[in-house]
Short mmCIF file of C-alpha atoms in Angstrom, two decimals:
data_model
loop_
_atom_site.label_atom_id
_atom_site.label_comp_id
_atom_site.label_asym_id
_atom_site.label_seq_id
_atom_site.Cartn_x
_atom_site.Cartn_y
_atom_site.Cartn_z
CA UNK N 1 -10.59 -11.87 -15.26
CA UNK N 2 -12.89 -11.42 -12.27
CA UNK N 3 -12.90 -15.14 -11.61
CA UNK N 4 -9.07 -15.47 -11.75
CA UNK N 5 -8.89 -12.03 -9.58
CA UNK N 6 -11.32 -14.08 -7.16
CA UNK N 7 -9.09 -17.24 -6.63
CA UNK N 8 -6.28 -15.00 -6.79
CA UNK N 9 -7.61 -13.08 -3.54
CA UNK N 10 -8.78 -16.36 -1.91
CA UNK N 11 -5.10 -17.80 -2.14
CA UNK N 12 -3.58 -14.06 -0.72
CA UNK N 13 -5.95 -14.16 1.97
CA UNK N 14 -5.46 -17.91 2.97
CA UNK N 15 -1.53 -18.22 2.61
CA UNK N 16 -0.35 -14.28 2.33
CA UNK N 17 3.37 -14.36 1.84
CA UNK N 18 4.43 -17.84 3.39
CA UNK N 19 7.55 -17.17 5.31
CA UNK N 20 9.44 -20.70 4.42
CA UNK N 21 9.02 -19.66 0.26
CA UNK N 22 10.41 -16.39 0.68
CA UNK N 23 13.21 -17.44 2.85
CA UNK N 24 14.37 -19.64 0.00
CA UNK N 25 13.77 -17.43 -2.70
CA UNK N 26 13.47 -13.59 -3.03
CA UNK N 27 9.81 -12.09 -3.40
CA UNK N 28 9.25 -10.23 -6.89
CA UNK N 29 9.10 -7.35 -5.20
CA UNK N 30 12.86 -7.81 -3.88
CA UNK N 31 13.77 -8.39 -7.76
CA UNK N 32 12.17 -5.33 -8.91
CA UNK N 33 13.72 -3.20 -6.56
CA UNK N 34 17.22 -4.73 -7.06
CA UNK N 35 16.46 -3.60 -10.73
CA UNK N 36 15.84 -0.54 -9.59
CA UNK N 37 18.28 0.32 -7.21
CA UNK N 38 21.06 -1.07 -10.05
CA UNK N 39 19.61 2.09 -12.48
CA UNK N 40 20.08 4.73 -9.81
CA UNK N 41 23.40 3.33 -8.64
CA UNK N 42 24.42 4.44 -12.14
CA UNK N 43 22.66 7.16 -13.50
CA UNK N 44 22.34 9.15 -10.26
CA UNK N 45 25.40 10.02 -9.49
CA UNK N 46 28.45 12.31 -10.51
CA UNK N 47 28.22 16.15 -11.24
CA UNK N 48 25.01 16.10 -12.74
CA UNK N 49 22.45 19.01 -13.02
CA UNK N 50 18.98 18.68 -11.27
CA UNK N 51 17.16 18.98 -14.59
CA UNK N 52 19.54 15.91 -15.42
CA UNK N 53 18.41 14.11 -13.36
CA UNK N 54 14.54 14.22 -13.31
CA UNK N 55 15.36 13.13 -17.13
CA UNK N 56 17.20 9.93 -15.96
CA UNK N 57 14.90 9.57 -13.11
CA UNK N 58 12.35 9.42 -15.94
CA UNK N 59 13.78 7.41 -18.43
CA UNK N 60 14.58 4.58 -16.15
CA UNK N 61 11.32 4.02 -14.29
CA UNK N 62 9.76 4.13 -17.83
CA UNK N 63 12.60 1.25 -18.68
CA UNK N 64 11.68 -0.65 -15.97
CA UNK N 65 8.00 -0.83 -16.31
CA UNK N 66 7.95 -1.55 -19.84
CA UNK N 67 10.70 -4.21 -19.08
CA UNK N 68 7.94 -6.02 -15.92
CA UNK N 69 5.08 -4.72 -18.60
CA UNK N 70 6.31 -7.22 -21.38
CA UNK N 71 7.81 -9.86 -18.93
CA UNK N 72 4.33 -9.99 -17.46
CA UNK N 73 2.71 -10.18 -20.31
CA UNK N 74 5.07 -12.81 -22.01
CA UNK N 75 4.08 -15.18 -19.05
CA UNK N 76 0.61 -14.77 -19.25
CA UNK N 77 0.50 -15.83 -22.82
CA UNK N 78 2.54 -18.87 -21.73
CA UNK N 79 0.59 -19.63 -18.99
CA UNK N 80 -2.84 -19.11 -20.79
CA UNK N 81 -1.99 -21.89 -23.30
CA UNK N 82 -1.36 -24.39 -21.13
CA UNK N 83 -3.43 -24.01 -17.88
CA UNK N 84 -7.30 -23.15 -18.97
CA UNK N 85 -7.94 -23.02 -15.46
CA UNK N 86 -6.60 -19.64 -14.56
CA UNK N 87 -5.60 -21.20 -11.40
CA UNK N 88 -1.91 -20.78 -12.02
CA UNK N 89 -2.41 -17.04 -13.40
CA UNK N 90 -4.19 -16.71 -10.29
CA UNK N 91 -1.27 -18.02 -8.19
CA UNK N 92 1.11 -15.43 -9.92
CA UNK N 93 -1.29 -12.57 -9.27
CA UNK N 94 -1.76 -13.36 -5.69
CA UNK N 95 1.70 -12.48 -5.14
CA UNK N 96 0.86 -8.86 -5.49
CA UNK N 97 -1.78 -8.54 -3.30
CA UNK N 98 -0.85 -7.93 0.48
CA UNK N 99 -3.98 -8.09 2.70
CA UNK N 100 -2.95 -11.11 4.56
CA UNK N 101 0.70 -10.04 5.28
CA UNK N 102 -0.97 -6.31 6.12
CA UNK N 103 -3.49 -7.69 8.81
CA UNK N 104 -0.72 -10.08 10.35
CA UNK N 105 1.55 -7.10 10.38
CA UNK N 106 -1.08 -4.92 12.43
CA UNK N 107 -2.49 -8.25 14.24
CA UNK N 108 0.94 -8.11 15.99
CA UNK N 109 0.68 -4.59 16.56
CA UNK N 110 -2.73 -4.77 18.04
CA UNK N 111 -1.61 -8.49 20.17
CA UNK N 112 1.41 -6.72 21.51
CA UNK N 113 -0.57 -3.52 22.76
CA UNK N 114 -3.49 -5.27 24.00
CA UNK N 115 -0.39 -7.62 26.10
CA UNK N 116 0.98 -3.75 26.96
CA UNK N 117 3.95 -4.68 25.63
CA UNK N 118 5.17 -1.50 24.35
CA UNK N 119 8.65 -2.57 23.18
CA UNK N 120 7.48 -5.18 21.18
CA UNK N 121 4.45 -3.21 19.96
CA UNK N 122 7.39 -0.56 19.06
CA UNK N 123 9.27 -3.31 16.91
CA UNK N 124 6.16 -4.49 15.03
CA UNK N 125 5.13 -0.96 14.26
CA UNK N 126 8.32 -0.33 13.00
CA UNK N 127 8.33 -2.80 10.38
CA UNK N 128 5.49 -1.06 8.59
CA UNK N 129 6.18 2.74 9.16
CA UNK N 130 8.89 4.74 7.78
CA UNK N 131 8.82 6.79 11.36
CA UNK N 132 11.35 6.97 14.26
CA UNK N 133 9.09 4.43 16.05
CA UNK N 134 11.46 4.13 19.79
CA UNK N 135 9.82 7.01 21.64
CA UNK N 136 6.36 6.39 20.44
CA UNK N 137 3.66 5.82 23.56
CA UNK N 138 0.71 3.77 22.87
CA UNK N 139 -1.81 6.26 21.08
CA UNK N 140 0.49 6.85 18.85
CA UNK N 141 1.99 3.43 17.59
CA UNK N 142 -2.12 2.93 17.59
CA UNK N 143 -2.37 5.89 15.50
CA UNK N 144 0.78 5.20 13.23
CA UNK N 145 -0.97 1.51 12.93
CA UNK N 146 -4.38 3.09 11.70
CA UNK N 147 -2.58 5.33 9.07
CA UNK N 148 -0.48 2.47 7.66
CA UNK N 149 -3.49 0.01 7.62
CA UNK N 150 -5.59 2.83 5.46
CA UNK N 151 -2.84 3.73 3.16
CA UNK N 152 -1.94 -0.43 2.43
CA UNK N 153 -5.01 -0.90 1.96
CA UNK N 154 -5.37 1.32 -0.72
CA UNK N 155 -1.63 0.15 -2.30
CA UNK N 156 -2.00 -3.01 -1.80
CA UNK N 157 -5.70 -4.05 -1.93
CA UNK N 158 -7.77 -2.21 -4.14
CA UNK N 159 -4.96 -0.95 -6.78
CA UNK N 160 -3.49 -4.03 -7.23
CA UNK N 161 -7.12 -5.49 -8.13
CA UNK N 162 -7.90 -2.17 -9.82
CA UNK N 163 -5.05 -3.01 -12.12
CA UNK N 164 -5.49 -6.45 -13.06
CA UNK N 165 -9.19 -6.46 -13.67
CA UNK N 166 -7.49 -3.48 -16.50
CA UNK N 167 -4.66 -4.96 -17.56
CA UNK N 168 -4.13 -8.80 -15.87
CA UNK N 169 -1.11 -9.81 -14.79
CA UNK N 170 0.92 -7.07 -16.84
CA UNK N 171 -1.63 -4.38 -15.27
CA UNK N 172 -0.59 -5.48 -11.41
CA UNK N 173 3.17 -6.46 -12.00
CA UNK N 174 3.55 -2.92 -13.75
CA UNK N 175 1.40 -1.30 -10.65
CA UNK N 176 3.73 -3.23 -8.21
CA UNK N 177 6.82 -1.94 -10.09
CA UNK N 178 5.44 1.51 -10.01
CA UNK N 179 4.81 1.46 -6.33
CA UNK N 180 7.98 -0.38 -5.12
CA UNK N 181 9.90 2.47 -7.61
CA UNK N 182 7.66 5.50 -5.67
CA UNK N 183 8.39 3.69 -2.22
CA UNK N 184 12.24 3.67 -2.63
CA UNK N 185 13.11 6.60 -4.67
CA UNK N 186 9.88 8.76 -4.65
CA UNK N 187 11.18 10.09 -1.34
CA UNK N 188 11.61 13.69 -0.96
CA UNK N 189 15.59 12.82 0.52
CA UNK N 190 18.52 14.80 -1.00
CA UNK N 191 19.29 11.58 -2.75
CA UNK N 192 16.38 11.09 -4.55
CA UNK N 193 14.62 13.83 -4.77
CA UNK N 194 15.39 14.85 -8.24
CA UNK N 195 16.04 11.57 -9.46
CA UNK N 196 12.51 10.10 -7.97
CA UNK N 197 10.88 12.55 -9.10
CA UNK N 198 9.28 11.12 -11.88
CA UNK N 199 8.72 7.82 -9.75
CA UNK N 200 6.41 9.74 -7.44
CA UNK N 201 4.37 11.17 -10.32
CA UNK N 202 3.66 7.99 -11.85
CA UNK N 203 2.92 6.73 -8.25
CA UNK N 204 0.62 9.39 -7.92
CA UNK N 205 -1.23 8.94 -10.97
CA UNK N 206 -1.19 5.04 -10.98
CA UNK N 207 -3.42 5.29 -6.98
CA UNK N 208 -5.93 7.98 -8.12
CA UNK N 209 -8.71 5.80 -8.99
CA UNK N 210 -8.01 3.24 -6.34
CA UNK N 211 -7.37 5.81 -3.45
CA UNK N 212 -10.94 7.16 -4.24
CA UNK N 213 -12.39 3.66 -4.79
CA UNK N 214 -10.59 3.06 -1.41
CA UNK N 215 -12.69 5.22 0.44
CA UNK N 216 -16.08 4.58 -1.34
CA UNK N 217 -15.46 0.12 0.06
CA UNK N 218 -14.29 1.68 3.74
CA UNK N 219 -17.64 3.98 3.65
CA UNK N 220 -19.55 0.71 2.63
CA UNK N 221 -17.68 -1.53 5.40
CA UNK N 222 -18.69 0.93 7.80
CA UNK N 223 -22.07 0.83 6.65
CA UNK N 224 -22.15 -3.19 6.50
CA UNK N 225 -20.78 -3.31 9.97
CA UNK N 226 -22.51 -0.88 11.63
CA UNK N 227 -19.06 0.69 12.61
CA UNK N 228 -18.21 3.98 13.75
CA UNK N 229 -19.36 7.21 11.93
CA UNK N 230 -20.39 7.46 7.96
CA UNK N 231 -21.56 10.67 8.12
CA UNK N 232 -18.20 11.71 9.81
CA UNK N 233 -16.33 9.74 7.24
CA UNK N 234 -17.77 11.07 4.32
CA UNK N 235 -17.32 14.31 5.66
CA UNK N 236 -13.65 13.80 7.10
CA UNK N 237 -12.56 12.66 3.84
CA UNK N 238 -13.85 15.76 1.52
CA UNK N 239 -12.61 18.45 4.06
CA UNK N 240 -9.21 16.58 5.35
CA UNK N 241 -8.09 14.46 2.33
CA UNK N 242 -5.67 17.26 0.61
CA UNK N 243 -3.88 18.16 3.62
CA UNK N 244 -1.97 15.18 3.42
CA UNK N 245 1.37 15.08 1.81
CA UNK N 246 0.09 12.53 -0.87
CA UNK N 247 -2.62 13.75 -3.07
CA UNK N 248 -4.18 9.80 -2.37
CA UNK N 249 -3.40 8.46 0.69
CA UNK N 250 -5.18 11.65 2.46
CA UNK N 251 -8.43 9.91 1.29
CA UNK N 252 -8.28 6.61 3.07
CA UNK N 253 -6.83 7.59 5.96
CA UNK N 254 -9.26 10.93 6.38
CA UNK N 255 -11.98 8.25 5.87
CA UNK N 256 -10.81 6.39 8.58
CA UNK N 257 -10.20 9.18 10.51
CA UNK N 258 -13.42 10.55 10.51
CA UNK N 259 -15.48 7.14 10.71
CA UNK N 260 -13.78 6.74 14.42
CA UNK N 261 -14.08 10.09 15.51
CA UNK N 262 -10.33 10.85 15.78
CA UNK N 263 -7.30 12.37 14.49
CA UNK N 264 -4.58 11.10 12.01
CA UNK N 265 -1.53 12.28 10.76
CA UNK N 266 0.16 15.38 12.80
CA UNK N 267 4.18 15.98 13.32
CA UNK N 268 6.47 12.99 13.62
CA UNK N 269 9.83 12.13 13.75
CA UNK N 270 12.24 10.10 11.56
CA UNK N 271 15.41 8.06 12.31
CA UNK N 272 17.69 10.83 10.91
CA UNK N 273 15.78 13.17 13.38
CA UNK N 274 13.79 15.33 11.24
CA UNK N 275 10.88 16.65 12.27
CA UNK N 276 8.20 17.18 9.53
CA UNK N 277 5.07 18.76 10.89
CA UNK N 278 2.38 17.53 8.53
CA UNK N 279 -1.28 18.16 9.01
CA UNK N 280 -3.89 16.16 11.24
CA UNK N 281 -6.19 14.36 9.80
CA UNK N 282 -9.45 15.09 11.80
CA UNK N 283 -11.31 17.24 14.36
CA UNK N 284 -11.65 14.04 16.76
CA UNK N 285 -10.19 13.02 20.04
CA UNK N 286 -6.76 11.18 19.84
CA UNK N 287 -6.44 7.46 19.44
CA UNK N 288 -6.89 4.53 21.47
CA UNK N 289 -6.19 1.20 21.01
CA UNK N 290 -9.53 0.16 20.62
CA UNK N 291 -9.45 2.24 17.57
CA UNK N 292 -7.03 -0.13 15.97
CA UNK N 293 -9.16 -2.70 16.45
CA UNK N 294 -12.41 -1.62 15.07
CA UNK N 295 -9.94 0.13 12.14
CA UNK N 296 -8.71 -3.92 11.33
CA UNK N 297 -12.49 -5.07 11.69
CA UNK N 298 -13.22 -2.23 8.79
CA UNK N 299 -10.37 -3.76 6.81
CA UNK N 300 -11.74 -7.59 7.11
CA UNK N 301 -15.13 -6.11 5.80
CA UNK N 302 -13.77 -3.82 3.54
CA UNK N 303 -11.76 -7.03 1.96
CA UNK N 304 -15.02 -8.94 2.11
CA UNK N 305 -17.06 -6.24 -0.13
CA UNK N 306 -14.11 -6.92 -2.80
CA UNK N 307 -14.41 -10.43 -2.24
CA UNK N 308 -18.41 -10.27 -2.89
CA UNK N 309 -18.05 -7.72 -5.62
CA UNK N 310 -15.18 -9.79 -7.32
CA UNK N 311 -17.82 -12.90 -7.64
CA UNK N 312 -21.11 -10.81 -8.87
CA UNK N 313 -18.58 -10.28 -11.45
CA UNK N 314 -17.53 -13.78 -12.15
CA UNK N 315 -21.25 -14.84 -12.11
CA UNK N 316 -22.49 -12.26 -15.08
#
């Protein structure tokens, strides 16, 4: 599997999610959350009890990743007798990775700022982070930037290659399922916060290994690169990771947090106008836009020390 993970990364980070397919066709992703969405359009609504609905909250996402569990599988059997290559299995599974769309995402964050074109930076920013992004100044769609690039890269990177070197294609279609289900209805909203309940646990459970793993490769990459501070990041991450509201994503982006020497996280605001006052990542000084820079150069490396791990593997 590590040689089909290896094309499989080669092909995400080379072509990403090219715009002209997907505007044709819908992304699996899109399909899995219209399966989704159809389940809670049904079971979660009427006069039901709380209890009630954590139950069907439950039974559905386990109905829909047995449902991508089998399809996946089903395929890969397919596929397996008829292409010895593993290039086409490798094709499939490069759908699920997102490092290339990721870095363009935050390549037009960082191309906008370093232009100081705040609106636009605004509108790119906002296409990755849930925040109210229209009053932001520029430390802060930096900061937001640094957060999402840490957290993604830790969903979409190293779990979705976590899972397949378990599982295959089943292991990161399931994991993508699981993620998309924990992205729309793990929320804390009135809506789904009984109903998503269940979503968010498996979410949780699902990115423990590859949160951790997460910040072990970002340590590395700083180490590789000579970037930033290890010491700091080590440290960051042990003291800071469980103030975050996600028992994972606190590790990455402490990591990162503490390897540049500033703060993440701290109170935001959403487009309903919330508030939520969550802790900061951090002792440091407050972000810059340089930050986001040397942040996406300890992505590329971090990426690379899969790549290079991912063909040791193949070569044993």
């Amino acid at each position: 599997m590590s040689l089909i993970l290896l094309y499989a990364i080669m092909i995400d980070g080379i072509v990403g999610d090219p715009k002209w397919l997907y505007n044709r066709i819908p992304h699996p992703v899109t399909w899995m959350a219209g399966l989704l969405m159809a389940g809670e359009s049904i079971l979660n609504i009427g006069r039901k009890s709380n209890q009630t609905r954590r139950i069907l909250g439950l039974v559905w996402i386990i109905i829909c990743i047995v449902f991508c569990y089998v399809s996946a599988f089903i395929i890969q059997e397919y596929v397996e007798k008829w292409d010895d290559t593993g290039f086409i299995l490798a094709l499939l599974a490069s759908v699920f990775l997102a490092y290339r769309s990721l870095m363009d995402h935050l390549g037009a964050v960082e191309k906008a700022l370093l232009k100081n074109n705040i609106d636009e930076a605004r509108r790119e920013v906002s296409k990755i982070v849930g925040r109210d992004t229209r009053t932001l100044d520029k430390n802060a769609i930096a900061r937001a930037s640094i957060e999402s690039v840490a957290e993604n890269f830790s969903d979409g990177v190293v779990a979705p290659v976590f899972w397949f070197l378990v599982a295959g294609l089943p292991g990161i279609v399931t994991y993508k399922m699981i993620n998309t289900a924990d992205s729309m209805i793990g929320n804390r909203s009135k809506r789904f916060e009984h109903f998503g309940w269940a979503s968010a646990k498996i979410d949780d459970v699902a990115n423990y290994l590859p949160a951790r793993l997460s910040f072990l490769i970002i340590i590395c990459a700083g180490w590789i690169s000579a970037t930033g501070n290890i010491k700091s990041g080590i440290l960051t991450a042990y003291n800071f990771h469980h103030k975050h509201a996600s028992p994972n994503a606190g590790w990455p982006e402490a990591t990162m947090a503490g390897i540049l020497n500033v703060r993440l996280g701290g109170p935001r605001f959403y487009q309903n106008g919330n508030r939520k006052d969550n802790a900061w990542l951090g002792i440091g000084r407050d972000v810059e836009i340089m930050d986001l820079i040397i942040a996406l150069t300890l992505i590329n490396f971090s990426w690379i020390i899969i790549l290079i791990a991912l063909i040791i593997g193949a070569m044993i």
